[in-house]
XYZ file of C-alpha atoms in Angstrom:
606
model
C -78.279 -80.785 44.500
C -75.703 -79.797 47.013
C -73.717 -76.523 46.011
C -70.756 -78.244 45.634
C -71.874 -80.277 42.387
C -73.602 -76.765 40.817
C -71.860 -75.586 38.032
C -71.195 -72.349 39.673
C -68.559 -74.787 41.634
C -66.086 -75.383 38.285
C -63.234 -74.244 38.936
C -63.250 -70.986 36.515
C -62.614 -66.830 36.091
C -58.051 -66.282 37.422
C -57.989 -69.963 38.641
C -58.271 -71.535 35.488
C -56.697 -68.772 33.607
C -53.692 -69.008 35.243
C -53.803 -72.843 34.864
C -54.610 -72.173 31.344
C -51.679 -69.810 31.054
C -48.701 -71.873 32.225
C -50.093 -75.061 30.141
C -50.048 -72.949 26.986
C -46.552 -71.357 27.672
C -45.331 -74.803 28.422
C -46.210 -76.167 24.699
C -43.155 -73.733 23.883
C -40.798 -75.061 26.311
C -41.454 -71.732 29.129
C -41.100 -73.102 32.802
C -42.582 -71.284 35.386
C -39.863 -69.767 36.635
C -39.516 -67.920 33.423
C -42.741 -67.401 32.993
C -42.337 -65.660 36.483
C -39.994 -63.233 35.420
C -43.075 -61.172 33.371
C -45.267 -59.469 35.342
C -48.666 -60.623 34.826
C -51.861 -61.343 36.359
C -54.999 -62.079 35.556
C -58.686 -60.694 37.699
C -62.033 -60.842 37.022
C -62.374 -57.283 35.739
C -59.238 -55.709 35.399
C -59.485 -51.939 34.905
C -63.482 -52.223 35.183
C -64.567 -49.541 37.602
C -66.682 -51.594 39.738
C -66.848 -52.255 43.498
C -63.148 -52.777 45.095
C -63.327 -56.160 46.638
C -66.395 -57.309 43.998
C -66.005 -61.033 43.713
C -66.587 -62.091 40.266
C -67.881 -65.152 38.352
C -67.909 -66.888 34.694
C -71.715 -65.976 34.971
C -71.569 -62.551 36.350
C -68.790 -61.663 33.160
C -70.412 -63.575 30.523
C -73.903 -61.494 31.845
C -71.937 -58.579 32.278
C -70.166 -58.289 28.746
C -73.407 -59.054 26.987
C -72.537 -62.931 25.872
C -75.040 -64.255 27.842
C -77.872 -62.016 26.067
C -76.334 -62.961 22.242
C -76.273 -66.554 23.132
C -79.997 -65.990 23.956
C -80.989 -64.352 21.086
C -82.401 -67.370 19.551
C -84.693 -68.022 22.371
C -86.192 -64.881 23.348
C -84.283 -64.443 27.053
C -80.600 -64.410 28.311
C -78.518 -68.136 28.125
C -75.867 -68.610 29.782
C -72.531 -70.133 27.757
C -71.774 -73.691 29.272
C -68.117 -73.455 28.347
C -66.285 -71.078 30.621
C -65.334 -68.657 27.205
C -64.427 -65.837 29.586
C -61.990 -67.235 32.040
C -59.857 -69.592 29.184
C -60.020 -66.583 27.105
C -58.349 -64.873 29.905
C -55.529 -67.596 30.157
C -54.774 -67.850 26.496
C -54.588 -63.960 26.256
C -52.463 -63.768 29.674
C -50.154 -66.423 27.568
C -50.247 -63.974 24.437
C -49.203 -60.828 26.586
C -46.385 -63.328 28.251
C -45.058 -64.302 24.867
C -45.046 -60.693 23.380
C -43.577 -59.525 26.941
C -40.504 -62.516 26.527
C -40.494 -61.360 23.099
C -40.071 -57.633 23.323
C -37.191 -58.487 26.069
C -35.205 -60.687 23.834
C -35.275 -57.573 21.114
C -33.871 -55.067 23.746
C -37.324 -54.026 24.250
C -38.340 -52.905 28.136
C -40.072 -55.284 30.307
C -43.803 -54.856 29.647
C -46.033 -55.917 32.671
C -49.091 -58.144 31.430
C -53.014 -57.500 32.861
C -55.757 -59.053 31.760
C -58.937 -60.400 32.895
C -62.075 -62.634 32.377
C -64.256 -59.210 31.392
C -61.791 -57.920 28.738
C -61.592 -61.543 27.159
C -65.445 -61.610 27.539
C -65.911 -58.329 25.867
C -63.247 -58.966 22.794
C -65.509 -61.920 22.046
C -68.114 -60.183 21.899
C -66.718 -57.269 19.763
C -68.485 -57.624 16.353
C -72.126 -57.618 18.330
C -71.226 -54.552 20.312
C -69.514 -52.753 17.272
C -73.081 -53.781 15.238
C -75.111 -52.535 17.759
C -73.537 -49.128 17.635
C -73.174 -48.422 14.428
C -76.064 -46.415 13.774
C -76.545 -48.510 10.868
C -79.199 -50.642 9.903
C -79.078 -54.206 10.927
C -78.536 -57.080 7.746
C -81.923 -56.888 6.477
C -83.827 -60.375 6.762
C -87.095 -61.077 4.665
C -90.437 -62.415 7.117
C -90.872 -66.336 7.650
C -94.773 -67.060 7.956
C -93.783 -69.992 10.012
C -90.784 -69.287 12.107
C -88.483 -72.041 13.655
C -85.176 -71.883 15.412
C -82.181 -71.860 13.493
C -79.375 -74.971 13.064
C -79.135 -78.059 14.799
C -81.362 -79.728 12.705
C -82.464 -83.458 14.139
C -82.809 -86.590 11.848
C -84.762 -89.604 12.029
C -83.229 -91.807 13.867
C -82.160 -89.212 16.597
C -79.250 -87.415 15.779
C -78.480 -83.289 15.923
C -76.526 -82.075 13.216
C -75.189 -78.530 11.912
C -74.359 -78.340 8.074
C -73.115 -75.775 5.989
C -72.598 -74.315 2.523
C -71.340 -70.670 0.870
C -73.248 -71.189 -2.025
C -77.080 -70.156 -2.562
C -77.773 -72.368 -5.719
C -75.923 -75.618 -3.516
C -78.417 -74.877 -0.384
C -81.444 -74.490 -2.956
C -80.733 -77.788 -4.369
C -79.944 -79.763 -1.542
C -82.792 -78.822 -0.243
C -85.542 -78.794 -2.532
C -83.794 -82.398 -3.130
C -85.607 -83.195 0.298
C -88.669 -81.637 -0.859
C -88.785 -78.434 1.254
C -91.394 -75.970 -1.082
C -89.211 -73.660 -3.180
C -91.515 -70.809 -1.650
C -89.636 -71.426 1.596
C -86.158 -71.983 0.798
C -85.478 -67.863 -0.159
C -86.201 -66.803 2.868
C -84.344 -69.449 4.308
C -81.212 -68.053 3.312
C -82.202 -64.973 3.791
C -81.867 -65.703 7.603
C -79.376 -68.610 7.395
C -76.777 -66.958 5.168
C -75.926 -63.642 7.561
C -75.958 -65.879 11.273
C -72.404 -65.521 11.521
C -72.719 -61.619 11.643
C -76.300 -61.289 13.699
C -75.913 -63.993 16.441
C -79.470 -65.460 15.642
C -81.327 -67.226 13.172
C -84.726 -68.590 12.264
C -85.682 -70.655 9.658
C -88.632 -72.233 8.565
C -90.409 -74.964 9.573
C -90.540 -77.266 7.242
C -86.842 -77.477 7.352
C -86.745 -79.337 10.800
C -89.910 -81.214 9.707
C -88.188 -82.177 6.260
C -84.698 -83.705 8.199
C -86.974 -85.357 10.760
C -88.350 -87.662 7.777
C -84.560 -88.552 6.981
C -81.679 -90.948 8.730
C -78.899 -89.493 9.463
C -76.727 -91.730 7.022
C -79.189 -90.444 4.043
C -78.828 -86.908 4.943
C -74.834 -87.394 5.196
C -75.046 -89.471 1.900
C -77.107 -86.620 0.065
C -75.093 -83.940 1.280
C -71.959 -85.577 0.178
C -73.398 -85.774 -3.633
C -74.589 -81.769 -3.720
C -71.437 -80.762 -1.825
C -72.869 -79.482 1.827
C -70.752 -79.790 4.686
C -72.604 -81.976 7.147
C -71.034 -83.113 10.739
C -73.916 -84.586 13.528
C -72.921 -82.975 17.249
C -70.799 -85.575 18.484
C -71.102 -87.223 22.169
C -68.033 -86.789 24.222
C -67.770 -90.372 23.861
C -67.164 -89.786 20.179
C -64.726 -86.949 20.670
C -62.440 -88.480 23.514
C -61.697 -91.522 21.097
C -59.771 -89.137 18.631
C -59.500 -85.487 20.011
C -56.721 -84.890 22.523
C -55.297 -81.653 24.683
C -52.439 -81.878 22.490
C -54.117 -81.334 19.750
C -55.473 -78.062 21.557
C -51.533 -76.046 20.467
C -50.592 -74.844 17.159
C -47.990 -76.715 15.760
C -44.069 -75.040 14.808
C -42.018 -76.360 12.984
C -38.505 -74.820 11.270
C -38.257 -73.448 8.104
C -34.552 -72.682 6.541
C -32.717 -70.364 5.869
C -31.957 -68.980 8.791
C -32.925 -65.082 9.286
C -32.018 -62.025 11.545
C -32.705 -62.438 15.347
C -34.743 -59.474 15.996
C -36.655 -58.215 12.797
C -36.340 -54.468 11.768
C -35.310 -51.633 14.294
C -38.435 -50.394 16.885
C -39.029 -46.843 16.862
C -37.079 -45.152 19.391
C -39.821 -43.861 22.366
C -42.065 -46.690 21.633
C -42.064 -49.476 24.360
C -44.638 -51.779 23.082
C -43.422 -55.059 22.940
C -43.638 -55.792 19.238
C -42.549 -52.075 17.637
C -40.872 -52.507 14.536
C -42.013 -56.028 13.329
C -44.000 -56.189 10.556
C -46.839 -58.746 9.888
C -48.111 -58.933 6.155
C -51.953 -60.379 6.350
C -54.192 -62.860 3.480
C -57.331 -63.828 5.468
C -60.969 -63.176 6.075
C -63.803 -63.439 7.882
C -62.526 -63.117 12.109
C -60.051 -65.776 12.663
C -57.301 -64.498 10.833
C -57.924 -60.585 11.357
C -58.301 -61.047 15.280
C -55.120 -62.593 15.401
C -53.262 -59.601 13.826
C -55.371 -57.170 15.406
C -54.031 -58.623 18.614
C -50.594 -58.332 17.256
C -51.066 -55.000 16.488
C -52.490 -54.105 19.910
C -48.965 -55.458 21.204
C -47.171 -53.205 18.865
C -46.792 -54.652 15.635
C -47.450 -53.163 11.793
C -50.399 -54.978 9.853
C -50.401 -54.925 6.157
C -54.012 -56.629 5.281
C -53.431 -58.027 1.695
C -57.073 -57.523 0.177
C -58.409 -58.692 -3.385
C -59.419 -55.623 -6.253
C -62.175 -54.014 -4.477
C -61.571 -54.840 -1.543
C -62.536 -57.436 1.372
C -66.412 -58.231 0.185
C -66.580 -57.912 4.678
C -66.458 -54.014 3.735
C -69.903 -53.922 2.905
C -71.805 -56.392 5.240
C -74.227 -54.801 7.053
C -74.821 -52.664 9.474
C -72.523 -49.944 8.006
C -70.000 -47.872 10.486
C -69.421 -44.537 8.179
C -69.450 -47.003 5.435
C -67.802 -49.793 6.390
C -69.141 -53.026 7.309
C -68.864 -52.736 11.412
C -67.675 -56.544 11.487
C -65.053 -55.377 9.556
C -64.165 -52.671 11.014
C -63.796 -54.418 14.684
C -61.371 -57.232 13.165
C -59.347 -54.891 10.876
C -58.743 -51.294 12.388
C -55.545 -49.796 11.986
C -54.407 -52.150 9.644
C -52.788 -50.660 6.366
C -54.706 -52.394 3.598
C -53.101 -53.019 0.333
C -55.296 -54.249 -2.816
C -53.556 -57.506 -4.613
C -55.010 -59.745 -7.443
C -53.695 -63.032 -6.461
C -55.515 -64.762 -9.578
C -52.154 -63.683 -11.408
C -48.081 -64.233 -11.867
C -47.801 -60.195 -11.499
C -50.147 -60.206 -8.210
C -48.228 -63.287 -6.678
C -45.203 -61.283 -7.406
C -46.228 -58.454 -5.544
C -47.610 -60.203 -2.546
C -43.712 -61.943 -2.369
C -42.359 -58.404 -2.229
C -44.437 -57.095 0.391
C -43.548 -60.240 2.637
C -39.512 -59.624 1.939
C -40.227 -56.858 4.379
C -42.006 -58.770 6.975
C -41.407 -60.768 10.181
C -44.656 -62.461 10.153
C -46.990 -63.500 7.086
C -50.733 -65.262 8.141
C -53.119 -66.869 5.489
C -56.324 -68.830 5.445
C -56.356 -70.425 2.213
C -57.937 -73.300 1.523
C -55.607 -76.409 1.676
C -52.985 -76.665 -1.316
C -54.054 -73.132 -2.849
C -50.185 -71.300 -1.273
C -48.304 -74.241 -3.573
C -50.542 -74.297 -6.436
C -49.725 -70.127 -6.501
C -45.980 -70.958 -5.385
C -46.379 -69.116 -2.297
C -46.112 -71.753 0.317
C -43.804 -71.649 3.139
C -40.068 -72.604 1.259
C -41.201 -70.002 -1.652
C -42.325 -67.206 0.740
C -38.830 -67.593 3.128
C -36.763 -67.989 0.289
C -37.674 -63.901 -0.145
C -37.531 -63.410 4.016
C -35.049 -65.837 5.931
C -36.086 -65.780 9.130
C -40.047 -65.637 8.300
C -42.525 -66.637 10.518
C -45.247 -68.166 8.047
C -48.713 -68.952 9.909
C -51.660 -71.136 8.104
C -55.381 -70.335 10.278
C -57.554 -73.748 9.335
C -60.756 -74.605 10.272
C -59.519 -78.415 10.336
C -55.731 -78.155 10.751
C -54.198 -81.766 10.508
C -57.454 -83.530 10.059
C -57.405 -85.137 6.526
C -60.463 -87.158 7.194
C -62.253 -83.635 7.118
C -61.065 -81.813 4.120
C -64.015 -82.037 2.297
C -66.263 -80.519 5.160
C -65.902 -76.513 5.402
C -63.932 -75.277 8.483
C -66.329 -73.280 9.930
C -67.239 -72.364 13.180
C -70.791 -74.115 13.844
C -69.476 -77.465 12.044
C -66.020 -77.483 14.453
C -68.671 -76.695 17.395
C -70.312 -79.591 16.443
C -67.856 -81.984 15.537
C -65.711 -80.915 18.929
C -68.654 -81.881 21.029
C -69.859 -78.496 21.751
C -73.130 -80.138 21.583
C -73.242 -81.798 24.826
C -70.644 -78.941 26.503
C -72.972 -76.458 26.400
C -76.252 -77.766 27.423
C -77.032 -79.590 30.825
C -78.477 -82.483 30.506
C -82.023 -83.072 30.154
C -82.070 -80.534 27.230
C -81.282 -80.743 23.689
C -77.969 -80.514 22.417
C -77.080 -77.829 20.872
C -74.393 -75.368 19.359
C -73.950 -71.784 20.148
C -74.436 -68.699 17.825
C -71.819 -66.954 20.100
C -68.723 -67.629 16.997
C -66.287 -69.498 19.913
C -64.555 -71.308 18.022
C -63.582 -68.166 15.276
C -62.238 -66.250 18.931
C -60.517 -68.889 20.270
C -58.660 -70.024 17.253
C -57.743 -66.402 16.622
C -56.259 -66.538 20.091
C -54.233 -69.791 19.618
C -53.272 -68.311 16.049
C -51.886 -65.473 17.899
C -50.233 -67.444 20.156
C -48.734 -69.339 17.946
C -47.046 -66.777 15.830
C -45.432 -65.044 19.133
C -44.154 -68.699 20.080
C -42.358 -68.714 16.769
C -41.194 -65.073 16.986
C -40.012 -65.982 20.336
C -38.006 -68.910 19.451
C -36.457 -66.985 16.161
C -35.303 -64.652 18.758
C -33.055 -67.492 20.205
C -31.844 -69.253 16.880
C -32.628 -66.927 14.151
C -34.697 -69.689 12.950
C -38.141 -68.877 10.969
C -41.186 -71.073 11.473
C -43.792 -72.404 9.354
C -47.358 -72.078 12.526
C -50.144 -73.956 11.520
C -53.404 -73.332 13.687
C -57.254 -73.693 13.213
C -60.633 -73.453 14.943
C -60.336 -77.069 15.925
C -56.948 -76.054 17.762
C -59.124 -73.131 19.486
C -62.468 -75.579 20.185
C -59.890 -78.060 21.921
C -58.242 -75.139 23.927
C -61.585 -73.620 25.168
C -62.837 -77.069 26.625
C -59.391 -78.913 27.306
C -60.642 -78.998 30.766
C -63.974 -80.623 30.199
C -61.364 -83.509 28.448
C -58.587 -83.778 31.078
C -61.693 -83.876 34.294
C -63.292 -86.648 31.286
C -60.530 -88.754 30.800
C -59.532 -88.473 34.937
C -63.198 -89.465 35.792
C -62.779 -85.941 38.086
C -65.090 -83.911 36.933
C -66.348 -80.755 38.766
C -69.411 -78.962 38.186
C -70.168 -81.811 34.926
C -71.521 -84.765 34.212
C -70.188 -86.631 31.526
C -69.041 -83.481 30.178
C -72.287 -81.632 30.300
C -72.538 -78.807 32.980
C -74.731 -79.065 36.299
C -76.946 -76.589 36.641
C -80.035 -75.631 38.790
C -82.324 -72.541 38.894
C -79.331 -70.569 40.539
C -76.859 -71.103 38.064
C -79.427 -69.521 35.155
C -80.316 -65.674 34.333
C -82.896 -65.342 36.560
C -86.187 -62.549 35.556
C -86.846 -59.786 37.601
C -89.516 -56.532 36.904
C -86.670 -54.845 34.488
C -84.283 -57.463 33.399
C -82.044 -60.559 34.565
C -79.626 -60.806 36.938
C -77.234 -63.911 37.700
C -75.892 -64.625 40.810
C -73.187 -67.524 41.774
C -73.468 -69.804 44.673
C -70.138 -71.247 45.402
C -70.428 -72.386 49.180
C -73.327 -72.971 51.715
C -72.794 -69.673 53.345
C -73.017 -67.602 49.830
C -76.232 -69.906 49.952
C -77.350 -68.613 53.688
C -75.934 -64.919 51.833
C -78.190 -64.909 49.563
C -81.144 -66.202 51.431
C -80.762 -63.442 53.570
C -80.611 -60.821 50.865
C -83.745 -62.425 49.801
C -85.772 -62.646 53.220
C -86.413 -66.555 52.282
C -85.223 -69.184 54.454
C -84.297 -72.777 53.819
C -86.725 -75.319 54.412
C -86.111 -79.397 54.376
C -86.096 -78.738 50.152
C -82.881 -77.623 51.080
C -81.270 -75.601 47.596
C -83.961 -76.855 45.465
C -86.703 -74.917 47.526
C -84.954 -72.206 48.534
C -83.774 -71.227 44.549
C -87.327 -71.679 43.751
C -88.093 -69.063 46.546
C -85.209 -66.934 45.259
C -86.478 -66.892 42.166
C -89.856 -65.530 43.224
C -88.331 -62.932 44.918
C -86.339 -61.481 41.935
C -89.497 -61.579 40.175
C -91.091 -59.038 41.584
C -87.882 -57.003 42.450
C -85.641 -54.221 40.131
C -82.313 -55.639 38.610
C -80.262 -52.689 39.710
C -80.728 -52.475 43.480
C -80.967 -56.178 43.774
C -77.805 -56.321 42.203
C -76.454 -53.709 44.178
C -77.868 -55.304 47.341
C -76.398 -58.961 46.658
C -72.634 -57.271 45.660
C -73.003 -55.573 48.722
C -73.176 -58.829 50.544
C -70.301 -60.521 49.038
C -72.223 -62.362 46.624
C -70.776 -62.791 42.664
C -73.490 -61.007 40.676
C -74.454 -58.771 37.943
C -77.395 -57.446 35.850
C -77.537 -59.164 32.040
C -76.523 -56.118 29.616
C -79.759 -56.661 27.744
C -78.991 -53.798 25.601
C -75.647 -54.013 23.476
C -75.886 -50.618 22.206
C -75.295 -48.916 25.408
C -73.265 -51.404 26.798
C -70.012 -48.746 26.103
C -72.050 -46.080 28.556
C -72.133 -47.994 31.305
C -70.366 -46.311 34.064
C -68.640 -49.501 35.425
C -67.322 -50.183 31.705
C -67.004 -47.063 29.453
C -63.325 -46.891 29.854
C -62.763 -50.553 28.224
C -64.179 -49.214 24.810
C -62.538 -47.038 21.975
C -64.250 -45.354 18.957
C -63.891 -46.553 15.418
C -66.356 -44.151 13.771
C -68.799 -41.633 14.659
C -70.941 -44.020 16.423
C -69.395 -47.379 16.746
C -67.782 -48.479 19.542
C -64.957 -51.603 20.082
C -63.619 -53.002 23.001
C -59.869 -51.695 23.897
C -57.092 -53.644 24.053
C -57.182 -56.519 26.458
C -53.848 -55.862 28.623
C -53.342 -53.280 30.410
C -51.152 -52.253 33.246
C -54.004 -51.217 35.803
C -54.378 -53.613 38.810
């Protein structure tokens, strides 16, 4: 393999951000040239205090941020993420902070410059892990499997990977023992399959896999169709390109009547933010929904989190921060939480009055639940002309999947996650790393600031609708447009290229990555290494590498191949102290005694 076809060659990190950027603002009719009239930019690390002139990569981020050691969990040892999460979660926030910046300008609001970078978007993704790991808590408690396997895909009969998925306890126990797994088995099961969302990892018992191997895929579909599991195999790219497109990948606007005021309630005087004085009034759960305001919040705006009586049941999922569920926490601080009963006329009621004061209003109800309780989008703008009313889906416009939950492992799977983010030669699979949840909390945001934007010129409200499919499609629209040009770099049929040198590699006291872009990082590194190239060309001399880093300390190896011009990092094996790191400590805030959250992703440092 020649450098040029490793994976460490795909076009990633400001590059594709930027492309990234300018495609999203163009889905709401912004041209560059007014794009160009914000500030903004997009590095590697932004405000990160690391080496000036430290070239960067999707590997070094995703290794720095501490992806690349949750997507691993499962298997013992850092894993890479085969979709580049880091640099199109740049793009998509650098079109969020563009948006809010056009936005804020159109209210009489100053001109707000826009940074972000590939380590901020890396680090938001991974909030929830970081904010669990510093909690001080202990973790969700999990009961012992006797004989531990890994986690979902599970593989059928006749060949195929699938995910599935339920909420309900009594409908896994019966599908299940249905199958003829042991009863004895099936507790723990959900013991560890229930809480994956929240931990990053799972295990489950053997004689799960064994039990779907005995099955064809058609009978397992069939059976989960009569107890009510959500079941999707992990589709081939051929699959996906027949009926998944890029412009699918953009929340949809459309108007709503009547027409409403231009600029939403007065901003405080003193306060530049972008989005000061608009309210947004908040019905969801879980991260997709609650990272989209929390973004809107960082950009100025007022949340109002519409709970049920008792509050979210996310409050008390463990680990604990001072009480509160840290997953929680990280999705919902600063948010003014209101308790509502929606089961009744006098709850509905109330929920319509809080939204008379709002600019923006965000649910994730299941479909038809806002009309049966009247509170679609013509009921809830009748109240607020001029509303800006935003529906997060797992599905969106997908009617062929409205009896499969829209949740993030089943989108993974059905978007053809599966193949992106596993080379070939190994088995498909999904990622525990909840990409979908981010990136459709991203295009959610995005969404809602396209509508505010375009209220600002009409006085028109909006009715946004936006799901996890919407994010899935925006985090590999790439992978589909180098697909459908036969122009792939860095892929094969979708599936990324890698060698040894594209891969954590072990040393004495942890991983390191380190990115070969060119033959002369290649000569760089061999160097750094004291190997030489023989006539195995890259193949031998990775192999070599390899041995060196073995027997040599992450740190000053590290040090030694930044030093040389060479994109690297050490893997943050250790999530809890990930917030002391020298290099990083000023991109996290508190949100307890303990717990610590990545900071807002713009900034206005270089």
């Amino acid at each position: 393999m020649t450098p040029a076809a490793s994976a460490a060659s795909t076009p990633a990190g400001p590059a594709l951000a930027h492309t990234t950027c300018l495609d999203r603002l163009a889905s709401y009719g912004i041209g560059v040239d007014e794009a160009s009239s914000v500030d903004w930019a997009v590095s590697w690390f932004g405000p990160a205090r690391v080496e000036p002139g430290r070239r960067g990569s999707e590997a070094a981020v995703q290794a720095m941020s501490g992806l690349a050691t949750v997507n691993g969990w499962d298997d013992g040892h850092p894993r890479r993420i085969g979709l580049e999460i880091a640099s199109v979660g740049a793009g998509v926030l650098a079109a969020v902070g563009v948006l809010a910046s056009l936005v804020g300008r159109a209210r009489g609001r100053p001109d707000t410059a826009v940074r972000t970078s590939a380590l901020q978007a890396a680090l938001l993704q991974g909030s929830h892990y970081i904010a669990a790991a510093t909690s001080g808590d202990e973790p969700w408690p999990v009961p012992a499997l006797a004989d531990p396997a890994p986690g979902p895909p599970f593989r059928t009969s006749d060949g195929f990977w699938f995910e599935m998925d339920t909420l309900d306890a009594d409908v896994w126990r019966a599908f299940w023992l249905r199958l003829g797994v042991p009863d004895a088995d099936l507790g723990p099961a959900w013991g560890h399959f229930r809480p994956r969302y929240f931990r990053g990892r799972c295990a489950l018992p053997a004689s799960l896999h064994q039990t779907t191997a005995r099955y064809a895929l058609s009978e397992l579909s069939r059976l989960a169709g009569e107890y009510g599991v959500s079941l999707c195999p992990l589709r081939i790219y051929s699959e996906v390109l027949v009926d998944l497109h890029v412009d699918d990948a953009h929340p949809s606007l459309d108007p709503l009547a009547p027409s409403g005021p231009l600029s939403g309630a007065p901003a405080p005087s003193g306060v530049d933010s972008p989005l000061a004085g608009l309210v947004v009034v908040e019905a969801t759960t879980r991260m997709q929904g609650p990272l989209a305001t929390l973004l809107l919040q960082m950009l100025g705006a007022e949340v109002v989190k519409v709970e049920p009586p008792g509050g979210d049941v996310g409050r008390m999922v463990a680990p604990l921060a001072d009480g509160t569920g840290s997953f929680f926490r990280c999705w919902n601080r600063g948010k003014n939480a209101v308790e509502v009963d929606l089961t009744t006329t006098s709850g509905r009621d109330q929920l319509a009055e809080i939204v008379r004061g709002a600019d923006v209003f965000l649910h994730n109800w299941r479909p038809g639940k806002a009309q049966e309780w009247a509170l679609g989008p013509e009921d809830l703008s009748a109240h607020r002309p001029g509303l800006v009313y935003a529906q997060a889906s797992g599905w969106g416009q997908r009617p062929d999947r409205k009896d499969v939950l829209g949740l993030d492992f089943l989108v993974q799977a059905f978007a053809g996650f599966g193949e992106a983010l596993t080379p070939p030669g190994e088995r498909p699979r999904t990622s525990r790393v909840l990409l979908t949840d981010f990136m459709g909390a991203l295009v959610t945001c995005e969404g809602i600031l396209g509508a505010l934007y375009g209220r600002c010129g009409d006085g028109q409200g909006r009715l946004v609708g936006s799901s996890l499919l919407a994010g899935a499609l925006t985090l590999e629209s790439h992978v589909l447009a180098g697909l459908r040009a036969r122009q792939e770099v860095g892929r094969r049929g979708g599936r990324p290229r890698w060698d040894l040198l594209d891969r954590p590699l072990e040393t004495v006291d942890g991983a390191v990555v380190v990115s070969v872009e060119s033959d002369d990082d290649l000569a760089l590194l061999g160097e750094v290494c004291g190997v030489k190239p023989d006539r195995g060309g890259r193949s031998a001399l990775a192999k070599a590498v390899a041995e060196h880093f073995a027997g040599d300390r992450a740190d000053g190896l590290c040090a030694r191949l930044v030093a040389a011009g060479l994109p690297a990092a050490v893997v943050a094996g250790d999530l809890a102290v990930l917030p002391e790191e020298a290099a990083l400590s000023n991109l996290f805030e508190p949100v307890s005694a303990t717990c610590r959250v990545p900071v807002s992703p713009w900034s206005t440092e270089p």
